[in-house]
Amino acid sequence: MPTFRAPRGTRDLLPADHVVFDRLLRTAADLATRYGYHPIETPLFEQTAVFERGIGEVTDVVEKELFRLAPRTEESESWTLRPEPTAGIVRAYVQHGMQTLPQPVKLTMTGPMFRYDRPQAGRYRQFWQFDVEAIGDPGPAVDAEIIELGHRFYAEVGVDGVEVLVNSIGDAACRPAYIAELVRYYRRHAASLPPTELDRLERNALRLLDSKDPAMADLNAAAPRITDHLCDACAAHFESMKAHLAALGVPYRVAPGLVRGLDYYTRTAFEFYVAGREGQQQALGGGGRYDGLVALLGGKPTPGIGFGLGLDRVMLVLAEQGGGAVGAPEGPLAVVVGADAEDTVARLRVATELRAAGLRVRAELGRRKLGRQLEAAGRDGAHFAVILGDELEGGQVQVRDLLAGTQRTVAVGDLARELARAEASHRHG
RNA sequence: GUGGCCUUAGCUCAAUCGGCAGAGCACUGGAUUGUGGCUCCAGAGGUUACGGGUUCGAGACCCGUAGGCCACCCCA
């Protein structure tokens, strides 16, 4: 019964979890660099209007999941913890005049996002995303390149069975007419619509296509498809994007029901999905094109595309698939131990010298007897124990090879060199 | 935001019909004083999530709260 615990929907990443987490961060950073993306950090919170205007007022994220900060005074502005990275990055793009840079501007950011919804495994109020955004390139080739990048991320971190779902949701030229037709279609069948679906029809008709209600299956299968109602420009974009994906060897599936939850998306929408696992948190990441967003946030009309990949869900799936989750934090190369409980000064001196030489060294500062110290060193995963004893008066210590069980006397001045040499011989043979 | 299941030591779990809260792992100490992994011994660790109720008596039954999980909503 701890007095305090992590807030609902948040969790502590303990050192053992961090081994996997670090690997994800390194892979993300390395991949983004290889593809020409530059790191950016935006604040964890923004003016609420950035999200309301950018994401859309009638989305679930804005209507019920915003993590609003309590105003400090009556007059103070409304701040909200970021629920997704794109709006903030686009705000920065506009604020710093990045339209004057060579286009596209390719940015990457990995960090925590916040949504105030009901927690479940793989769904947290604070969760981590690896995000990339390419702003200023209207062409379908960059869409394919970015999807391929996401696909490669999962491959490199070792997630099996990731499916790529793609769709086109049109643009301002063709989507309104399609939605009107969709509404007409469902209204004709209003009698067979469940009440909740009727309600969604009025709010956001595209969402009906996504319904998991079995009663909707036949109706949705026969519903007009957005991809049959794209304007010529959107249709050409979609075809070219798919051709590029195929040429890059990325396996994908067209998912006509994939509409995504944020209003700013246009044309390309995609999701990375892992099927067949326990629990419904199967969307590992997703993204799409947002050709209207820069203008919406006050910039001149500029196209953009990006994705966000959920690192928490990747860790979850890796653990389920039996990969990665195993991993103790890296232990020290050597532990400095001593026979005399009072010799902590000597232990620290030796350890400090070895650390200055660049070695990973833990000093045993407790009062445990030597046998226990060696036992702890072994469990730590240390390869060597440096044992301080009476020989120290003659400038010498014992170096015990904990893996081989051998031991030799070494002059203190030669310690760093000797440890490095012995470690090298472990590796080579 | 809606509905359901769950909560006993740091972790994984026992505790018969309502009758003295336990084990394994982990942790700490010891096995004739400076040598680990194995073994043996011992110790520490609990308001049985929290608050109320029923009862001679509650870990167990009832109500509420919190947290976790599952399904929705939606998404990462």
Short mmCIF file of C-alpha atoms (C1' of nucleotides) in Angstrom, two decimals:
data_model
loop_
_atom_site.label_atom_id
_atom_site.label_comp_id
_atom_site.label_asym_id
_atom_site.label_seq_id
_atom_site.Cartn_x
_atom_site.Cartn_y
_atom_site.Cartn_z
CA MET A 1 0.00 0.00 0.00
CA PRO A 2 2.38 2.71 -1.17
CA THR A 3 1.51 6.25 -0.14
CA PHE A 4 2.06 7.56 -3.63
CA ARG A 5 1.95 5.91 -6.99
CA ALA A 6 2.31 6.91 -10.61
CA PRO A 7 -0.79 8.79 -11.81
CA ARG A 8 -3.50 6.80 -13.50
CA GLY A 9 -2.58 5.90 -17.03
CA THR A 10 1.13 6.58 -16.54
CA ARG A 11 3.94 4.21 -15.72
CA ASP A 12 7.54 4.13 -14.62
CA LEU A 13 10.07 2.77 -17.07
CA LEU A 14 12.40 0.78 -14.84
CA PRO A 15 16.02 0.09 -15.80
CA ALA A 16 15.15 -3.32 -17.26
CA ASP A 17 12.47 -1.73 -19.48
CA HIS A 18 14.91 0.97 -20.41
CA VAL A 19 17.17 -1.49 -22.17
CA VAL A 20 14.46 -2.05 -24.79
CA PHE A 21 13.34 1.56 -24.74
CA ASP A 22 16.87 2.81 -25.44
CA ARG A 23 17.11 0.49 -28.41
CA LEU A 24 13.90 1.95 -29.84
CA LEU A 25 15.15 5.51 -29.33
CA ARG A 26 18.49 4.73 -30.96
CA THR A 27 16.87 3.00 -33.90
CA ALA A 28 14.45 5.89 -34.37
CA ALA A 29 17.17 8.52 -34.23
CA ASP A 30 19.49 6.58 -36.50
CA LEU A 31 16.77 5.87 -39.06
CA ALA A 32 15.59 9.47 -39.11
CA THR A 33 19.16 10.62 -39.70
CA ARG A 34 19.70 8.13 -42.50
CA TYR A 35 16.57 9.42 -44.22
CA GLY A 36 17.58 13.05 -43.85
CA TYR A 37 15.35 14.16 -40.99
CA HIS A 38 16.58 16.72 -38.49
CA PRO A 39 15.69 16.60 -34.80
CA ILE A 40 13.42 19.26 -33.33
CA GLU A 41 11.96 19.63 -29.85
CA THR A 42 8.73 21.48 -29.32
CA PRO A 43 7.16 22.19 -25.91
CA LEU A 44 5.14 19.53 -24.14
CA PHE A 45 2.28 22.02 -24.06
CA GLU A 46 0.86 24.54 -26.49
CA GLN A 47 -1.96 27.02 -26.56
CA THR A 48 -5.11 24.95 -26.60
CA ALA A 49 -6.18 26.63 -29.84
CA VAL A 50 -3.21 25.07 -31.67
CA PHE A 51 -4.80 21.67 -31.16
CA GLU A 52 -8.42 22.74 -31.43
CA ARG A 53 -7.81 24.45 -34.73
CA GLY A 54 -5.23 21.99 -36.07
CA ILE A 55 -6.74 18.67 -35.09
CA GLY A 56 -10.36 19.71 -35.44
CA GLU A 57 -13.04 20.68 -32.93
CA VAL A 58 -15.25 17.68 -33.50
CA THR A 59 -12.63 14.98 -33.14
CA ASP A 60 -12.51 12.64 -30.15
CA VAL A 61 -9.02 13.82 -29.33
CA VAL A 62 -10.20 17.41 -28.88
CA GLU A 63 -13.69 16.74 -27.57
CA LYS A 64 -12.83 14.36 -24.77
CA GLU A 65 -9.13 13.57 -24.56
CA LEU A 66 -7.36 16.92 -24.21
CA PHE A 67 -5.18 17.18 -21.13
CA ARG A 68 -5.93 20.80 -20.25
CA LEU A 69 -3.81 22.58 -17.69
CA ALA A 70 -5.67 24.50 -15.03
CA PRO A 71 -5.40 28.25 -15.69
CA ARG A 72 -3.40 30.07 -13.04
CA THR A 73 -5.48 33.22 -13.24
CA GLU A 74 -8.74 34.25 -14.82
CA GLU A 75 -6.98 36.02 -17.68
CA SER A 76 -4.26 33.50 -18.40
CA GLU A 77 -4.23 31.69 -21.70
CA SER A 78 -5.47 28.14 -22.03
CA TRP A 79 -2.64 25.59 -22.20
CA THR A 80 -2.91 21.94 -23.11
CA LEU A 81 -0.44 19.05 -22.99
CA ARG A 82 0.23 17.94 -26.56
CA PRO A 83 -1.93 14.94 -27.63
CA GLU A 84 0.11 14.46 -30.82
CA PRO A 85 3.25 16.02 -32.27
CA THR A 86 2.24 17.31 -35.69
CA ALA A 87 0.32 20.44 -34.70
CA GLY A 88 3.17 21.70 -32.53
CA ILE A 89 5.80 21.00 -35.16
CA VAL A 90 3.77 22.77 -37.83
CA ARG A 91 3.28 25.68 -35.43
CA ALA A 92 7.08 25.87 -35.07
CA TYR A 93 7.51 25.64 -38.85
CA VAL A 94 5.29 28.66 -39.31
CA GLN A 95 6.64 30.62 -36.34
CA HIS A 96 10.26 30.28 -37.44
CA GLY A 97 9.64 30.99 -41.08
CA MET A 98 10.81 27.61 -42.25
CA GLN A 99 9.06 28.15 -45.56
CA THR A 100 12.18 30.13 -46.49
CA LEU A 101 14.34 27.04 -46.10
CA PRO A 102 14.88 24.62 -48.98
CA GLN A 103 11.71 22.50 -49.17
CA PRO A 104 10.73 20.04 -47.98
CA VAL A 105 11.73 20.63 -44.37
CA LYS A 106 12.16 17.21 -42.81
CA LEU A 107 11.82 17.13 -39.04
CA THR A 108 11.80 14.37 -36.43
CA MET A 109 10.87 14.33 -32.77
CA THR A 110 10.50 11.55 -30.23
CA GLY A 111 8.82 12.23 -26.94
CA PRO A 112 5.81 11.84 -24.69
CA MET A 113 2.26 12.73 -25.74
CA PHE A 114 -0.76 13.08 -23.45
CA ARG A 115 -4.37 12.06 -23.84
CA TYR A 116 -6.92 12.00 -21.08
CA ASP A 117 -8.77 8.82 -21.91
CA ARG A 118 -9.45 5.62 -20.07
CA PRO A 119 -6.27 3.57 -19.70
CA GLN A 120 -5.77 0.00 -20.82
CA ALA A 121 -2.76 -2.11 -21.69
CA GLY A 122 -1.08 -0.28 -24.57
CA ARG A 123 -3.17 2.82 -24.02
CA TYR A 124 -1.77 5.36 -21.63
CA ARG A 125 -2.42 8.94 -20.67
CA GLN A 126 1.26 9.60 -21.26
CA PHE A 127 2.74 7.66 -24.13
CA TRP A 128 5.78 7.94 -26.39
CA GLN A 129 5.84 8.57 -30.10
CA PHE A 130 8.55 8.52 -32.72
CA ASP A 131 7.46 11.15 -35.20
CA VAL A 132 8.68 12.38 -38.58
CA GLU A 133 7.27 15.19 -40.69
CA ALA A 134 8.14 16.21 -44.25
CA ILE A 135 6.72 19.67 -44.85
CA GLY A 136 6.68 21.33 -48.26
CA ASP A 137 6.61 18.45 -50.73
CA PRO A 138 3.26 17.79 -52.42
CA GLY A 139 4.32 14.72 -54.38
CA PRO A 140 3.29 11.11 -53.85
CA ALA A 141 6.90 9.88 -53.82
CA VAL A 142 7.57 11.34 -50.38
CA ASP A 143 4.41 9.63 -49.12
CA ALA A 144 5.83 6.29 -50.16
CA GLU A 145 9.26 7.13 -48.79
CA ILE A 146 7.82 7.98 -45.39
CA ILE A 147 5.69 4.83 -45.25
CA GLU A 148 8.74 2.78 -46.16
CA LEU A 149 10.63 4.48 -43.33
CA GLY A 150 7.97 3.52 -40.81
CA HIS A 151 7.86 -0.02 -42.12
CA ARG A 152 11.62 -0.27 -41.79
CA PHE A 153 11.51 0.95 -38.19
CA TYR A 154 9.40 -2.04 -37.18
CA ALA A 155 11.67 -4.38 -39.09
CA GLU A 156 14.80 -2.99 -37.46
CA VAL A 157 13.47 -3.15 -33.91
CA GLY A 158 12.22 -6.68 -34.55
CA VAL A 159 8.42 -6.51 -34.56
CA ASP A 160 6.94 -9.37 -36.61
CA GLY A 161 3.75 -9.31 -38.63
CA VAL A 162 3.33 -5.59 -39.22
CA GLU A 163 0.79 -4.80 -41.93
CA VAL A 164 0.73 -1.54 -43.83
CA LEU A 165 -2.77 -0.21 -44.45
CA VAL A 166 -3.21 2.66 -46.89
CA ASN A 167 -6.11 4.71 -48.13
CA SER A 168 -6.83 8.05 -49.71
CA ILE A 169 -9.41 10.27 -48.11
CA GLY A 170 -9.43 12.89 -50.85
CA ASP A 171 -9.15 16.61 -50.39
CA ALA A 172 -11.31 19.72 -50.23
CA ALA A 173 -12.13 19.32 -53.90
CA CYS A 174 -13.67 15.87 -53.73
CA ARG A 175 -14.29 14.85 -50.14
CA PRO A 176 -17.35 17.03 -49.41
CA ALA A 177 -19.26 15.58 -52.36
CA TYR A 178 -18.31 12.06 -51.32
CA ILE A 179 -19.42 12.61 -47.74
CA ALA A 180 -22.74 13.98 -48.98
CA GLU A 181 -23.25 10.84 -51.02
CA LEU A 182 -22.23 8.68 -48.07
CA VAL A 183 -24.78 10.40 -45.84
CA ARG A 184 -27.48 9.88 -48.47
CA TYR A 185 -26.57 6.21 -48.67
CA TYR A 186 -26.78 5.59 -44.93
CA ARG A 187 -29.97 7.64 -44.60
CA ARG A 188 -31.61 5.36 -47.14
CA HIS A 189 -30.77 2.49 -44.79
CA ALA A 190 -31.46 4.39 -41.59
CA ALA A 191 -33.97 1.77 -40.48
CA SER A 192 -31.26 -0.85 -40.16
CA LEU A 193 -28.72 1.39 -38.41
CA PRO A 194 -28.02 0.87 -34.71
CA PRO A 195 -28.78 4.01 -32.63
CA THR A 196 -25.12 4.77 -31.92
CA GLU A 197 -24.36 4.64 -35.63
CA LEU A 198 -27.23 7.00 -36.40
CA ASP A 199 -25.69 9.46 -34.01
CA ARG A 200 -22.28 9.15 -35.67
CA LEU A 201 -23.87 9.66 -39.07
CA GLU A 202 -24.77 13.21 -38.10
CA ARG A 203 -21.41 13.96 -36.46
CA ASN A 204 -18.88 12.35 -38.74
CA ALA A 205 -20.19 10.09 -41.45
CA LEU A 206 -16.74 8.81 -42.45
CA ARG A 207 -16.52 7.06 -39.11
CA LEU A 208 -19.33 4.67 -40.00
CA LEU A 209 -17.03 2.98 -42.47
CA ASP A 210 -14.79 2.07 -39.57
CA SER A 211 -17.51 0.48 -37.47
CA LYS A 212 -16.82 -2.82 -35.77
CA ASP A 213 -20.51 -3.50 -35.28
CA PRO A 214 -21.22 -6.79 -37.12
CA ALA A 215 -24.64 -5.41 -38.08
CA MET A 216 -22.81 -2.86 -40.18
CA ALA A 217 -20.62 -5.26 -42.11
CA ASP A 218 -22.91 -5.82 -45.11
CA LEU A 219 -23.99 -2.21 -45.24
CA ASN A 220 -20.38 -0.99 -45.18
CA ALA A 221 -19.24 -3.47 -47.78
CA ALA A 222 -21.82 -2.05 -50.19
CA ALA A 223 -21.23 1.59 -49.22
CA PRO A 224 -19.78 4.01 -51.77
CA ARG A 225 -16.02 4.02 -51.58
CA ILE A 226 -13.98 7.15 -51.25
CA THR A 227 -11.42 5.77 -53.65
CA ASP A 228 -14.16 5.58 -56.32
CA HIS A 229 -15.01 9.23 -55.76
CA LEU A 230 -11.64 10.94 -55.76
CA CYS A 231 -11.08 13.89 -58.02
CA ASP A 232 -8.59 13.32 -60.81
CA ALA A 233 -5.71 14.91 -58.93
CA CYS A 234 -6.31 12.87 -55.77
CA ALA A 235 -6.78 9.67 -57.74
CA ALA A 236 -3.54 10.22 -59.61
CA HIS A 237 -1.74 10.95 -56.37
CA PHE A 238 -3.04 7.75 -54.78
CA GLU A 239 -2.13 5.59 -57.77
CA SER A 240 1.36 7.04 -57.94
CA MET A 241 1.89 6.62 -54.22
CA LYS A 242 0.91 2.95 -54.43
CA ALA A 243 3.17 2.43 -57.43
CA HIS A 244 6.07 3.91 -55.50
CA LEU A 245 5.33 1.69 -52.51
CA ALA A 246 5.25 -1.39 -54.70
CA ALA A 247 8.49 -0.38 -56.37
CA LEU A 248 10.11 -0.05 -52.97
CA GLY A 249 8.95 -3.54 -52.07
CA VAL A 250 6.69 -2.46 -49.22
CA PRO A 251 3.76 -4.87 -48.90
CA TYR A 252 0.55 -2.93 -48.32
CA ARG A 253 -3.18 -3.37 -48.27
CA VAL A 254 -5.74 -0.77 -49.33
CA ALA A 255 -8.19 -0.28 -46.47
CA PRO A 256 -11.24 1.66 -47.69
CA GLY A 257 -12.48 2.07 -44.09
CA LEU A 258 -9.27 3.69 -42.87
CA VAL A 259 -10.16 7.32 -42.19
CA ARG A 260 -8.00 8.35 -39.17
CA GLY A 261 -9.18 10.45 -36.30
CA LEU A 262 -7.77 13.88 -36.98
CA ASP A 263 -9.40 16.40 -39.27
CA TYR A 264 -6.23 17.69 -40.85
CA TYR A 265 -5.56 14.65 -42.99
CA THR A 266 -5.91 14.86 -46.78
CA ARG A 267 -5.27 12.32 -49.48
CA THR A 268 -2.86 9.69 -48.14
CA ALA A 269 -3.77 8.04 -44.83
CA PHE A 270 -1.93 5.00 -43.51
CA GLU A 271 -1.61 2.84 -40.44
CA PHE A 272 0.82 0.21 -39.19
CA TYR A 273 -1.09 -2.63 -37.72
CA VAL A 274 -0.25 -5.91 -36.05
CA ALA A 275 -2.99 -8.50 -36.22
CA GLY A 276 -3.71 -11.54 -34.16
CA ARG A 277 -2.63 -10.36 -30.76
CA GLU A 278 -4.61 -10.47 -27.55
CA GLY A 279 -6.17 -7.08 -26.93
CA GLN A 280 -7.34 -4.55 -29.43
CA GLN A 281 -4.45 -2.14 -29.31
CA GLN A 282 -3.36 -3.27 -32.74
CA ALA A 283 -2.54 0.06 -34.30
CA LEU A 284 1.16 0.55 -33.69
CA GLY A 285 1.41 3.78 -35.60
CA GLY A 286 -0.11 5.84 -38.32
CA GLY A 287 -0.06 9.05 -40.20
CA GLY A 288 -0.99 10.79 -43.37
CA ARG A 289 -0.85 13.85 -45.52
CA TYR A 290 -2.04 17.20 -44.21
CA ASP A 291 -1.98 19.64 -47.10
CA GLY A 292 -4.21 22.16 -45.33
CA LEU A 293 -2.67 22.23 -41.88
CA VAL A 294 0.10 24.81 -42.36
CA ALA A 295 -2.41 27.34 -43.68
CA LEU A 296 -4.82 26.45 -40.89
CA LEU A 297 -2.18 27.42 -38.34
CA GLY A 298 -1.40 30.71 -40.01
CA GLY A 299 1.23 29.87 -42.60
CA LYS A 300 0.97 30.14 -46.35
CA PRO A 301 -0.58 27.07 -48.01
CA THR A 302 2.02 24.30 -47.75
CA PRO A 303 1.63 20.55 -48.09
CA GLY A 304 2.97 18.10 -45.53
CA ILE A 305 3.02 14.47 -44.50
CA GLY A 306 4.16 12.60 -41.43
CA PHE A 307 3.63 9.72 -39.04
CA GLY A 308 3.67 8.97 -35.35
CA LEU A 309 4.67 5.53 -34.11
CA GLY A 310 3.68 4.45 -30.60
CA LEU A 311 6.75 3.22 -28.75
CA ASP A 312 4.79 1.87 -25.78
CA ARG A 313 2.86 -0.45 -28.05
CA VAL A 314 6.04 -1.56 -29.76
CA MET A 315 7.48 -2.51 -26.37
CA LEU A 316 4.27 -4.36 -25.55
CA VAL A 317 4.31 -6.32 -28.79
CA LEU A 318 8.01 -7.08 -28.52
CA ALA A 319 7.44 -8.51 -25.05
CA GLU A 320 4.55 -10.64 -26.35
CA GLN A 321 6.56 -11.87 -29.28
CA GLY A 322 9.33 -12.91 -26.91
CA GLY A 323 11.92 -10.59 -28.37
CA GLY A 324 13.69 -7.69 -26.83
CA ALA A 325 11.97 -7.73 -23.46
CA VAL A 326 14.79 -9.80 -22.03
CA GLY A 327 17.62 -7.55 -21.09
CA ALA A 328 19.28 -6.64 -17.84
CA PRO A 329 20.93 -3.25 -17.72
CA GLU A 330 24.56 -3.46 -18.71
CA GLY A 331 26.73 -4.26 -15.72
CA PRO A 332 30.10 -2.78 -14.86
CA LEU A 333 33.27 -4.11 -16.40
CA ALA A 334 34.85 -4.31 -12.97
CA VAL A 335 33.89 -3.95 -9.34
CA VAL A 336 36.38 -2.67 -6.81
CA VAL A 337 36.06 -4.66 -3.59
CA GLY A 338 38.06 -4.72 -0.39
CA ALA A 339 38.81 -6.94 2.56
CA ASP A 340 38.92 -4.07 5.00
CA ALA A 341 35.55 -2.41 5.67
CA GLU A 342 37.30 0.87 6.49
CA ASP A 343 39.16 1.21 3.19
CA THR A 344 36.48 3.10 1.25
CA VAL A 345 38.94 5.86 0.42
CA ALA A 346 41.25 3.40 -1.30
CA ARG A 347 38.36 1.77 -3.12
CA LEU A 348 37.13 5.12 -4.43
CA ARG A 349 40.63 6.20 -5.45
CA VAL A 350 41.16 3.08 -7.51
CA ALA A 351 37.65 3.24 -9.00
CA THR A 352 38.02 6.93 -9.86
CA GLU A 353 41.28 6.31 -11.65
CA LEU A 354 39.79 3.51 -13.73
CA ARG A 355 36.73 5.63 -14.58
CA ALA A 356 39.00 8.47 -15.65
CA ALA A 357 40.61 5.97 -18.00
CA GLY A 358 37.16 5.36 -19.52
CA LEU A 359 36.25 2.06 -17.88
CA ARG A 360 32.84 1.10 -16.45
CA VAL A 361 33.56 0.53 -12.78
CA ARG A 362 31.44 0.12 -9.68
CA ALA A 363 32.98 0.58 -6.25
CA GLU A 364 31.66 -1.59 -3.46
CA LEU A 365 31.25 0.82 -0.56
CA GLY A 366 29.27 -1.32 1.83
CA ARG A 367 30.61 -3.16 4.86
CA ARG A 368 29.88 -6.61 3.59
CA LYS A 369 32.52 -9.24 3.90
CA LEU A 370 34.63 -10.04 0.89
CA GLY A 371 32.77 -13.18 -0.13
CA ARG A 372 29.48 -11.29 -0.34
CA GLN A 373 31.11 -8.51 -2.30
CA LEU A 374 32.38 -10.96 -4.89
CA GLU A 375 29.00 -12.63 -5.03
CA ALA A 376 27.34 -9.30 -5.71
CA ALA A 377 29.96 -8.47 -8.35
CA GLY A 378 29.17 -11.72 -10.13
CA ARG A 379 25.44 -11.07 -10.07
CA ASP A 380 26.09 -7.58 -11.39
CA GLY A 381 27.51 -9.14 -14.51
CA ALA A 382 30.97 -7.70 -13.87
CA HIS A 383 33.79 -9.44 -15.70
CA PHE A 384 36.43 -8.54 -13.16
CA ALA A 385 36.84 -7.85 -9.46
CA VAL A 386 39.65 -5.63 -8.30
CA ILE A 387 40.46 -6.81 -4.78
CA LEU A 388 42.17 -4.41 -2.39
CA GLY A 389 44.07 -5.99 0.49
CA ASP A 390 47.36 -5.88 2.29
CA GLU A 391 49.23 -5.90 -1.04
CA LEU A 392 48.05 -2.34 -1.51
CA GLU A 393 50.88 -1.15 0.73
CA GLY A 394 53.24 -2.48 -1.92
CA GLY A 395 51.23 -0.78 -4.66
CA GLN A 396 49.60 -3.98 -5.83
CA VAL A 397 46.06 -5.38 -6.09
CA GLN A 398 44.49 -8.68 -7.05
CA VAL A 399 42.56 -8.78 -10.31
CA ARG A 400 40.11 -11.63 -10.36
CA ASP A 401 38.59 -12.74 -13.66
CA LEU A 402 35.04 -13.54 -12.58
CA LEU A 403 34.22 -15.38 -15.79
CA ALA A 404 37.31 -17.60 -15.84
CA GLY A 405 37.84 -17.85 -12.10
CA THR A 406 41.50 -16.94 -12.45
CA GLN A 407 43.38 -14.31 -10.50
CA ARG A 408 46.60 -12.40 -10.73
CA THR A 409 48.54 -9.70 -8.94
CA VAL A 410 48.78 -6.38 -10.74
CA ALA A 411 50.50 -3.10 -9.92
CA VAL A 412 47.98 -0.30 -9.36
CA GLY A 413 49.62 1.77 -12.08
CA ASP A 414 49.03 -0.98 -14.65
CA LEU A 415 45.43 -1.68 -13.64
CA ALA A 416 43.57 0.15 -16.41
CA ARG A 417 45.82 -1.27 -19.10
CA GLU A 418 45.59 -4.77 -17.63
CA LEU A 419 41.78 -4.70 -17.42
CA ALA A 420 41.49 -3.45 -20.99
CA ARG A 421 43.89 -6.14 -22.17
CA ALA A 422 42.09 -8.92 -20.29
CA GLU A 423 38.70 -7.75 -21.56
CA ALA A 424 40.00 -7.72 -25.11
CA SER A 425 41.20 -11.29 -24.77
CA HIS A 426 37.73 -12.29 -23.54
CA ARG A 427 36.24 -10.92 -26.71
CA HIS A 428 38.68 -12.52 -29.06
CA GLY A 429 38.84 -15.85 -27.62
"C1'" G B 1 -17.46 8.75 -21.36
"C1'" U B 2 -20.36 3.28 -21.11
"C1'" G B 3 -20.33 -1.91 -19.41
"C1'" G B 4 -17.81 -6.27 -17.22
"C1'" C B 5 -13.77 -8.89 -14.45
"C1'" C B 6 -9.93 -8.32 -10.90
"C1'" U B 7 -6.72 -6.34 -6.40
"C1'" U B 8 -3.09 -11.01 -0.33
"C1'" A B 9 4.94 -9.46 1.05
"C1'" G B 10 9.22 -6.00 -3.94
"C1'" C B 11 7.58 -10.21 -7.84
"C1'" U B 12 4.56 -14.89 -8.91
"C1'" C B 13 0.85 -16.99 -6.08
"C1'" A B 14 -1.52 -20.20 -1.71
"C1'" A B 15 -4.91 -19.85 2.61
"C1'" U B 16 -11.07 -26.04 2.81
"C1'" C B 17 -17.56 -24.10 4.89
"C1'" G B 18 -16.42 -17.20 7.49
"C1'" G B 19 -12.15 -19.56 12.52
"C1'" C B 20 -4.32 -17.81 14.66
"C1'" A B 21 -2.08 -14.51 7.12
"C1'" G B 22 1.71 -18.55 4.23
"C1'" A B 23 5.28 -20.47 0.23
"C1'" G B 24 8.78 -19.82 -3.78
"C1'" C B 25 11.86 -16.14 -5.97
"C1'" A B 26 14.32 -11.63 -4.67
"C1'" C B 27 16.63 -8.95 -0.37
"C1'" U B 28 19.82 -8.89 4.42
"C1'" G B 29 22.97 -11.65 7.83
"C1'" G B 30 25.63 -16.22 9.16
"C1'" A B 31 28.23 -21.28 8.19
"C1'" U B 32 36.15 -20.46 12.94
"C1'" U B 33 37.95 -13.44 10.63
"C1'" G B 34 41.30 -12.31 2.53
"C1'" U B 35 37.89 -14.96 -2.31
"C1'" G B 36 31.67 -15.28 -5.94
"C1'" G B 37 28.30 -18.75 -8.72
"C1'" C B 38 26.23 -24.55 -5.57
"C1'" U B 39 24.39 -25.86 -0.72
"C1'" C B 40 22.64 -25.19 4.39
"C1'" C B 41 20.78 -21.96 8.53
"C1'" A B 42 18.51 -17.51 10.09
"C1'" G B 43 16.28 -12.64 9.56
"C1'" A B 44 13.56 -8.76 7.68
"C1'" G B 45 9.43 -7.73 4.80
"C1'" G B 46 1.61 -7.24 5.61
"C1'" U B 47 -3.55 -1.81 8.15
"C1'" U B 48 -4.90 -8.77 2.90
"C1'" A B 49 -5.60 -1.51 -2.21
"C1'" C B 50 -8.57 2.28 0.82
"C1'" G B 51 -13.25 3.44 3.64
"C1'" G B 52 -17.67 1.64 5.70
"C1'" G B 53 -21.28 -2.50 6.77
"C1'" U B 54 -22.99 -7.73 8.27
"C1'" U B 55 -21.07 -11.27 12.06
"C1'" C B 56 -19.00 -13.83 18.41
"C1'" G B 57 -15.33 -13.73 14.47
"C1'" A B 58 -14.06 -11.13 7.53
"C1'" G B 59 -8.39 -11.98 3.19
"C1'" A B 60 -13.20 -14.48 2.12
"C1'" C B 61 -19.92 -11.91 2.37
"C1'" C B 62 -22.40 -6.68 1.16
"C1'" C B 63 -21.83 -1.24 -0.29
"C1'" G B 64 -18.67 2.79 -1.81
"C1'" U B 65 -13.84 4.75 -3.57
"C1'" A B 66 -9.13 4.11 -6.00
"C1'" G B 67 -6.10 1.37 -9.24
"C1'" G B 68 -5.32 -2.51 -12.96
"C1'" C B 69 -7.26 -5.41 -16.91
"C1'" C B 70 -11.05 -6.57 -20.83
"C1'" A B 71 -14.78 -5.01 -24.31
"C1'" C B 72 -16.86 -0.43 -26.37
"C1'" C B 73 -15.83 4.81 -28.02
"C1'" C B 74 -11.34 6.03 -30.24
"C1'" C B 75 -6.55 5.58 -31.17
"C1'" A B 76 -0.61 5.29 -30.45
#
